[in-house]
C-alpha cells in the first residue's frame, strides 16, 4: 500500500544519521589506495576528459611523476576504443598496485566469432594502439586486449606501467 510522505509536526524535526567525523589532517591518500573508475561517452572529446582525470587522480595520490606516461597511454586507450565502438559509453579503470599503474578501458565492441573478421578487427585495434604500445614498451610495461568479463560483454583493453619505467619516460 502506498504511504504518502507526512511532514514532521510543527516544532519537531527529523534527524538523519550523520557521517563519522573526518580527519582534518590533510594528508593525501596513499598511492596504494588508488582505485578510480570513470565512464565517459564514446565521443572524440572523451579522451581529453580521461587524460585530465588521470592527471588529477595521480596528483591526489602523489604519483605526479608517472603522469607523462599515464596520460599518454590513457588518451590512446580511450581514443582507440572510441574509434572501434563510436557513440557508446567507455569505462576507464585506474589502479595502482605492486608499484605498477594499471589502466583499463572497457568498450562495447563484442569480439567477432567469424575468424577472418576477428583477425581484421584485432589488426585494426593493434594499429590504433601503435603509439600506446611504444610508450608502454619504453616504460617496460605490458598491454593487451580481449573479451571483457563484465556483464554485457565487449572488449577490455589494458596497459600496465611499472613505476620505475614510467619515472624514466621522457626524462632523457
XYZ file of N, CA and C in Angstrom:
516
model
N 0.838 -1.173 0.000
C 0.000 0.000 0.000
C 0.881 1.233 0.000
N 0.504 2.240 -0.747
C 1.248 3.484 -0.869
C 1.075 4.322 0.387
N 2.193 4.814 0.912
C 2.146 5.661 2.097
C 2.725 7.014 1.723
N 1.908 8.057 1.686
C 2.408 9.376 1.308
C 3.324 9.931 2.389
N 4.212 10.840 1.972
C 5.108 11.496 2.913
C 4.305 12.374 3.859
N 4.567 12.206 5.117
C 3.907 13.043 6.124
C 5.004 13.859 6.792
N 4.958 15.190 6.653
C 5.997 16.019 7.247
C 5.937 15.963 8.770
N 7.062 16.260 9.441
C 7.057 16.247 10.902
C 6.126 17.334 11.447
N 5.657 17.101 12.650
C 4.760 18.073 13.300
C 5.495 19.384 13.505
N 4.799 20.506 13.486
C 5.445 21.801 13.719
C 6.208 21.790 15.046
N 7.387 22.365 15.014
C 8.212 22.446 16.221
C 9.089 21.220 16.425
N 8.918 20.157 15.618
C 9.785 18.986 15.727
C 10.535 18.820 14.413
N 11.514 18.003 14.406
C 12.268 17.772 13.183
C 12.763 16.338 13.166
N 12.993 15.867 11.969
C 13.530 14.520 11.793
C 15.042 14.604 11.804
N 15.670 13.617 12.394
C 17.125 13.607 12.469
C 17.652 12.519 11.540
N 18.512 12.936 10.630
C 19.170 11.988 9.741
C 20.480 11.571 10.381
N 20.900 10.352 10.133
C 22.190 9.943 10.699
C 23.310 10.797 10.119
N 24.310 11.053 10.907
C 25.441 11.856 10.451
C 26.601 10.946 10.081
N 27.436 11.453 9.211
C 28.631 10.726 8.802
C 29.640 10.765 9.939
N 30.491 9.761 10.011
C 31.525 9.801 11.051
C 32.441 10.990 10.822
N 33.069 11.484 11.882
C 33.944 12.647 11.715
C 35.090 12.341 10.750
N 35.452 13.350 9.983
C 36.537 13.234 9.021
C 37.771 13.893 9.608
N 38.898 13.225 9.457
C 40.147 13.783 9.963
C 40.518 15.018 9.154
N 40.959 16.047 9.820
C 41.388 17.274 9.151
C 42.894 17.330 8.972
N 43.542 16.187 9.030
C 44.995 16.154 8.910
C 45.464 16.644 7.549
N 44.649 16.494 6.530
C 45.013 16.959 5.204
C 46.028 16.091 4.494
N 46.327 14.919 5.019
C 47.281 14.029 4.367
C 46.671 13.458 3.099
N 47.393 13.512 1.989
C 46.860 12.939 0.749
C 46.767 11.421 0.875
N 45.925 10.808 0.065
C 45.801 9.351 0.133
C 47.089 8.673 -0.318
N 47.280 7.487 0.170
C 48.447 6.684 -0.191
C 48.360 6.288 -1.665
N 49.488 6.209 -2.351
C 49.458 5.727 -3.736
C 48.809 4.346 -3.853
N 49.047 3.490 -2.857
C 48.484 2.142 -2.907
C 46.970 2.121 -2.752
N 46.364 3.248 -2.385
C 44.911 3.325 -2.264
C 44.254 3.755 -3.577
N 45.052 3.981 -4.608
C 44.491 4.492 -5.857
C 43.651 3.426 -6.552
N 42.380 3.673 -6.575
C 41.413 2.900 -7.339
C 40.387 3.903 -7.810
N 40.298 4.089 -9.095
C 39.396 5.093 -9.637
C 38.769 4.555 -10.907
N 37.508 4.873 -11.112
C 36.868 4.490 -12.370
C 36.013 5.642 -12.863
N 35.809 5.669 -14.151
C 35.118 6.769 -14.801
C 34.437 6.243 -16.055
N 33.209 6.663 -16.263
C 32.515 6.338 -17.506
C 32.422 7.611 -18.330
N 32.836 7.521 -19.587
C 32.789 8.677 -20.483
C 32.012 8.294 -21.731
N 31.414 9.282 -22.387
C 30.710 8.966 -23.634
C 31.708 8.585 -24.723
N 31.270 7.827 -25.672
C 32.131 7.425 -26.788
C 32.220 8.531 -27.824
N 32.745 9.655 -27.408
C 32.872 10.833 -28.269
C 34.334 11.263 -28.317
N 34.677 12.055 -29.316
C 36.067 12.481 -29.506
C 36.619 13.241 -28.304
N 35.810 14.041 -27.643
C 36.292 14.838 -26.512
C 36.546 14.003 -25.254
N 36.113 12.766 -25.244
C 36.246 11.933 -24.052
C 37.700 11.615 -23.711
N 38.573 11.550 -24.698
C 39.985 11.287 -24.416
C 40.563 12.404 -23.545
N 40.185 13.653 -23.829
C 40.667 14.771 -23.011
C 40.132 14.684 -21.583
N 38.873 14.325 -21.436
C 38.287 14.166 -20.097
C 39.048 13.079 -19.336
N 39.300 11.962 -19.988
C 40.007 10.856 -19.341
C 41.437 11.256 -18.965
N 42.143 11.940 -19.866
C 43.518 12.371 -19.563
C 43.543 13.325 -18.373
N 42.644 14.295 -18.361
C 42.593 15.260 -17.254
C 42.279 14.572 -15.933
N 41.369 13.621 -15.979
C 41.008 12.894 -14.758
C 42.185 12.087 -14.241
N 42.871 11.379 -15.124
C 44.021 10.575 -14.698
C 45.108 11.469 -14.110
N 45.372 12.603 -14.736
C 46.381 13.529 -14.208
C 45.995 13.989 -12.793
N 44.734 14.350 -12.588
C 44.273 14.821 -11.279
C 44.327 13.712 -10.225
N 43.951 12.509 -10.610
C 43.966 11.385 -9.668
C 45.404 11.043 -9.277
N 46.301 11.042 -10.239
C 47.711 10.775 -9.920
C 48.268 11.848 -8.993
N 47.908 13.092 -9.233
C 48.356 14.181 -8.361
C 47.828 13.981 -6.939
N 46.572 13.646 -6.813
C 45.968 13.459 -5.485
C 46.621 12.321 -4.711
N 47.164 11.350 -5.414
C 47.799 10.200 -4.764
C 49.325 10.290 -4.782
N 49.844 11.471 -5.023
C 51.291 11.734 -5.013
C 52.048 10.874 -6.032
N 51.440 10.697 -7.187
C 52.069 9.927 -8.256
C 52.301 10.797 -9.488
N 52.480 12.095 -9.284
C 52.693 13.032 -10.395
C 53.800 12.604 -11.354
N 54.914 12.034 -10.866
C 55.983 11.666 -11.808
C 55.573 10.620 -12.844
N 54.474 9.920 -12.626
C 54.015 8.917 -13.578
C 53.092 9.510 -14.635
N 52.723 10.768 -14.473
C 51.676 11.379 -15.286
C 52.005 11.427 -16.779
N 53.229 11.728 -17.160
C 53.548 11.840 -18.596
C 53.188 10.565 -19.341
N 53.653 9.445 -18.840
C 53.365 8.167 -19.498
C 51.890 7.803 -19.346
N 51.346 7.958 -18.161
C 49.963 7.543 -17.899
C 48.958 8.342 -18.710
N 49.173 9.638 -18.834
C 48.244 10.480 -19.584
C 48.298 10.126 -21.071
N 49.487 9.873 -21.594
C 49.611 9.475 -22.999
C 48.897 8.154 -23.255
N 49.134 7.180 -22.394
C 48.516 5.860 -22.554
C 46.996 5.961 -22.422
N 46.521 6.724 -21.455
C 45.080 6.889 -21.261
C 44.413 7.463 -22.499
N 44.995 8.516 -23.046
C 44.423 9.132 -24.237
C 44.352 8.166 -25.405
N 45.397 7.370 -25.575
C 45.427 6.405 -26.681
C 44.408 5.287 -26.473
N 44.300 4.784 -25.246
C 43.323 3.730 -24.961
C 41.897 4.200 -25.247
N 41.558 5.379 -24.756
C 40.204 5.896 -24.927
C 39.931 6.221 -26.395
N 40.881 6.863 -27.061
C 40.679 7.226 -28.466
C 40.487 5.982 -29.343
N 41.300 4.964 -29.130
C 41.176 3.742 -29.936
C 39.839 3.051 -29.665
N 39.458 2.966 -28.417
C 38.181 2.321 -28.083
C 37.013 3.086 -28.678
N 37.098 4.391 -28.670
C 36.026 5.207 -29.238
C 35.926 4.996 -30.750
N 37.069 4.912 -31.416
C 37.048 4.696 -32.863
C 36.464 3.334 -33.226
N 36.711 2.338 -32.385
C 36.230 0.988 -32.676
C 34.799 0.753 -32.209
N 34.290 1.612 -31.338
C 32.921 1.472 -30.833
C 32.334 2.865 -30.630
N 32.181 3.640 -31.711
C 31.762 5.037 -31.574
C 30.350 5.197 -31.007
N 30.201 6.251 -30.212
C 28.892 6.624 -29.701
C 28.435 5.865 -28.476
N 29.170 4.863 -28.047
C 28.777 4.096 -26.862
C 29.712 4.410 -25.714
N 29.201 4.378 -24.517
C 29.983 4.725 -23.336
C 31.210 3.834 -23.187
N 32.257 4.430 -22.659
C 33.503 3.729 -22.363
C 33.734 3.803 -20.862
N 34.294 2.769 -20.312
C 34.551 2.698 -18.876
C 36.054 2.624 -18.667
N 36.604 3.561 -17.922
C 38.038 3.622 -17.631
C 38.274 3.247 -16.182
N 39.213 2.373 -15.947
C 39.609 1.977 -14.597
C 41.091 2.294 -14.421
N 41.429 2.910 -13.282
C 42.811 3.255 -12.960
C 43.121 2.656 -11.591
N 44.172 1.845 -11.523
C 44.556 1.219 -10.250
C 46.074 1.268 -10.103
N 46.513 1.401 -8.862
C 47.945 1.343 -8.576
C 48.161 0.255 -7.537
N 48.878 -0.784 -7.914
C 49.183 -1.900 -7.024
C 50.568 -2.414 -7.356
N 51.275 -2.866 -6.332
C 52.576 -3.514 -6.528
C 53.514 -2.680 -7.394
N 53.563 -1.371 -7.118
C 54.436 -0.437 -7.833
C 54.178 -0.383 -9.339
N 52.943 -0.612 -9.753
C 52.558 -0.501 -11.155
C 51.205 0.179 -11.270
N 51.082 0.973 -12.314
C 49.818 1.631 -12.630
C 49.144 0.812 -13.725
N 47.891 0.449 -13.501
C 47.142 -0.330 -14.497
C 45.977 0.508 -14.992
N 45.944 0.724 -16.287
C 44.888 1.493 -16.942
C 44.100 0.527 -17.828
N 42.785 0.510 -17.663
C 41.945 -0.404 -18.418
C 40.752 0.352 -18.982
N 40.449 0.115 -20.244
C 39.258 0.689 -20.874
C 38.390 -0.459 -21.368
N 37.126 -0.373 -21.021
C 36.127 -1.336 -21.490
C 35.262 -0.645 -22.524
N 35.071 -1.288 -23.676
C 34.145 -0.760 -24.679
C 33.152 -1.854 -25.035
N 32.116 -1.498 -25.733
C 31.047 -2.439 -26.042
C 31.243 -3.252 -27.300
N 32.409 -3.125 -27.952
C 32.653 -3.856 -29.203
C 32.886 -5.337 -28.891
N 31.914 -6.149 -29.209
C 31.987 -7.584 -28.933
C 32.927 -8.268 -29.919
N 33.809 -9.132 -29.431
C 34.688 -9.865 -30.349
C 33.878 -10.685 -31.361
N 34.394 -10.745 -32.570
C 33.701 -11.439 -33.653
C 33.917 -12.946 -33.555
N 32.922 -13.706 -33.967
C 33.046 -15.161 -33.947
C 33.629 -15.693 -35.257
N 33.448 -14.973 -36.347
C 33.989 -15.376 -37.641
C 35.493 -15.085 -37.639
N 36.346 -16.082 -37.829
C 37.797 -15.912 -37.684
C 38.419 -14.798 -38.524
N 38.056 -14.690 -39.804
C 38.666 -13.649 -40.644
C 38.264 -12.254 -40.177
N 37.013 -12.089 -39.795
C 36.534 -10.805 -39.294
C 37.199 -10.480 -37.952
N 37.359 -11.495 -37.106
C 38.028 -11.305 -35.816
C 39.483 -10.879 -36.017
N 40.177 -11.513 -36.974
C 41.576 -11.163 -37.253
C 41.684 -9.740 -37.787
N 40.764 -9.356 -38.667
C 40.761 -7.996 -39.205
C 40.529 -6.968 -38.092
N 39.581 -7.243 -37.231
C 39.256 -6.330 -36.138
C 40.436 -6.222 -35.159
N 41.077 -7.356 -34.870
C 42.236 -7.351 -33.979
C 43.369 -6.523 -34.589
N 43.575 -6.653 -35.888
C 44.613 -5.872 -36.570
C 44.297 -4.377 -36.504
N 43.043 -4.015 -36.660
C 42.643 -2.603 -36.549
C 42.932 -2.059 -35.152
N 42.615 -2.863 -34.120
C 42.852 -2.411 -32.742
C 44.348 -2.263 -32.485
N 45.142 -3.222 -32.927
C 46.596 -3.134 -32.740
C 47.166 -1.902 -33.454
N 46.693 -1.648 -34.670
C 47.163 -0.479 -35.421
C 46.777 0.817 -34.712
N 45.581 0.869 -34.161
C 45.124 2.075 -33.464
C 45.915 2.317 -32.180
N 46.547 1.271 -31.668
C 47.273 1.385 -30.400
C 48.793 1.348 -30.575
N 49.298 1.609 -31.780
C 50.750 1.577 -32.022
C 51.515 2.546 -31.137
N 51.036 3.784 -31.040
C 51.726 4.776 -30.215
C 51.702 4.360 -28.753
N 50.547 3.910 -28.279
C 50.450 3.465 -26.895
C 51.408 2.303 -26.636
N 51.479 1.366 -27.573
C 52.371 0.216 -27.424
C 53.820 0.667 -27.281
N 54.207 1.696 -28.029
C 55.583 2.212 -27.933
C 55.842 2.835 -26.560
N 54.877 3.562 -26.033
C 55.033 4.172 -24.705
C 55.133 3.084 -23.642
N 54.264 2.097 -23.716
C 54.282 1.004 -22.733
C 55.602 0.251 -22.807
N 56.072 -0.025 -24.013
C 57.353 -0.715 -24.199
C 58.496 0.112 -23.605
N 58.487 1.420 -23.854
C 59.514 2.320 -23.309
C 59.539 2.275 -21.781
N 58.378 2.081 -21.176
C 58.270 2.035 -19.713
C 58.515 0.645 -19.139
N 58.715 -0.338 -20.011
C 58.931 -1.704 -19.534
C 57.645 -2.376 -19.075
N 56.518 -1.904 -19.576
C 55.226 -2.443 -19.175
C 54.698 -3.485 -20.134
N 53.430 -3.756 -19.994
C 52.750 -4.731 -20.841
C 51.373 -4.195 -21.191
N 50.797 -4.714 -22.262
C 49.452 -4.310 -22.641
C 48.788 -5.444 -23.409
N 47.491 -5.333 -23.541
C 46.768 -6.354 -24.282
C 45.291 -6.021 -24.367
N 44.567 -6.908 -25.005
C 43.121 -6.744 -25.093
C 42.487 -8.105 -25.280
N 41.235 -8.172 -24.955
C 40.498 -9.413 -25.104
C 39.055 -9.206 -24.714
N 38.323 -10.272 -24.723
C 36.912 -10.207 -24.390
C 36.744 -9.768 -22.941
N 35.819 -8.856 -22.739
C 35.529 -8.371 -21.399
C 34.787 -9.440 -20.613
N 35.126 -9.557 -19.357
C 34.433 -10.499 -18.487
C 33.243 -9.835 -17.797
N 33.028 -8.571 -18.114
C 31.930 -7.817 -17.499
C 30.598 -8.222 -18.119
N 29.494 -8.039 -17.384
C 28.178 -8.306 -17.974
C 27.980 -7.423 -19.212
N 27.410 -7.970 -20.233
C 27.190 -7.211 -21.461
C 28.297 -7.393 -22.476
N 29.391 -8.027 -22.065
C 30.474 -8.322 -22.999
C 31.271 -7.103 -23.417
N 31.746 -7.139 -24.643
C 32.581 -6.061 -25.150
C 34.041 -6.447 -25.097
N 34.897 -5.425 -25.162
C 36.340 -5.637 -25.185
C 36.998 -4.870 -24.049
N 37.970 -5.507 -23.436
C 38.771 -4.903 -22.373
C 40.169 -4.708 -22.937
N 40.644 -3.452 -22.917
C 41.992 -3.128 -23.383
C 42.743 -2.539 -22.200
N 43.943 -3.023 -21.927
C 44.651 -2.616 -20.722
C 46.131 -2.358 -20.998
N 46.714 -1.573 -20.096
C 48.156 -1.333 -20.115
C 48.642 -1.231 -18.678
N 49.798 -1.807 -18.421
C 50.411 -1.735 -17.106
C 51.742 -0.995 -17.238
N 51.909 0.024 -16.385
C 53.131 0.830 -16.392
C 53.842 0.663 -15.059
N 54.968 -0.042 -15.023
C 55.724 -0.139 -13.783
C 56.223 1.253 -13.370
N 56.198 1.525 -12.096
C 56.609 2.835 -11.588
C 58.007 3.210 -12.074
N 58.955 2.297 -11.972
C 60.345 2.618 -12.341
C 60.434 3.015 -13.807
N 59.745 2.327 -14.686
C 59.778 2.655 -16.110
C 59.055 3.947 -16.430
N 57.903 4.160 -15.796
C 57.145 5.384 -16.033
C 57.904 6.612 -15.522
N 58.691 6.441 -14.464
C 59.504 7.549 -13.954
C 60.576 7.957 -14.959
N 61.080 6.992 -15.715
C 62.132 7.272 -16.707
C 61.565 7.832 -18.009
N 60.271 7.653 -18.243
C 59.662 8.059 -19.501
C 59.835 9.553 -19.715
N 60.362 9.951 -20.840
C 60.611 11.336 -21.230
C 61.604 12.070 -20.341
N 62.372 11.340 -19.536
C 63.324 12.028 -18.656
C 64.665 12.292 -19.332
N 64.898 11.677 -20.461
C 66.191 11.850 -21.135
C 66.259 13.152 -21.884
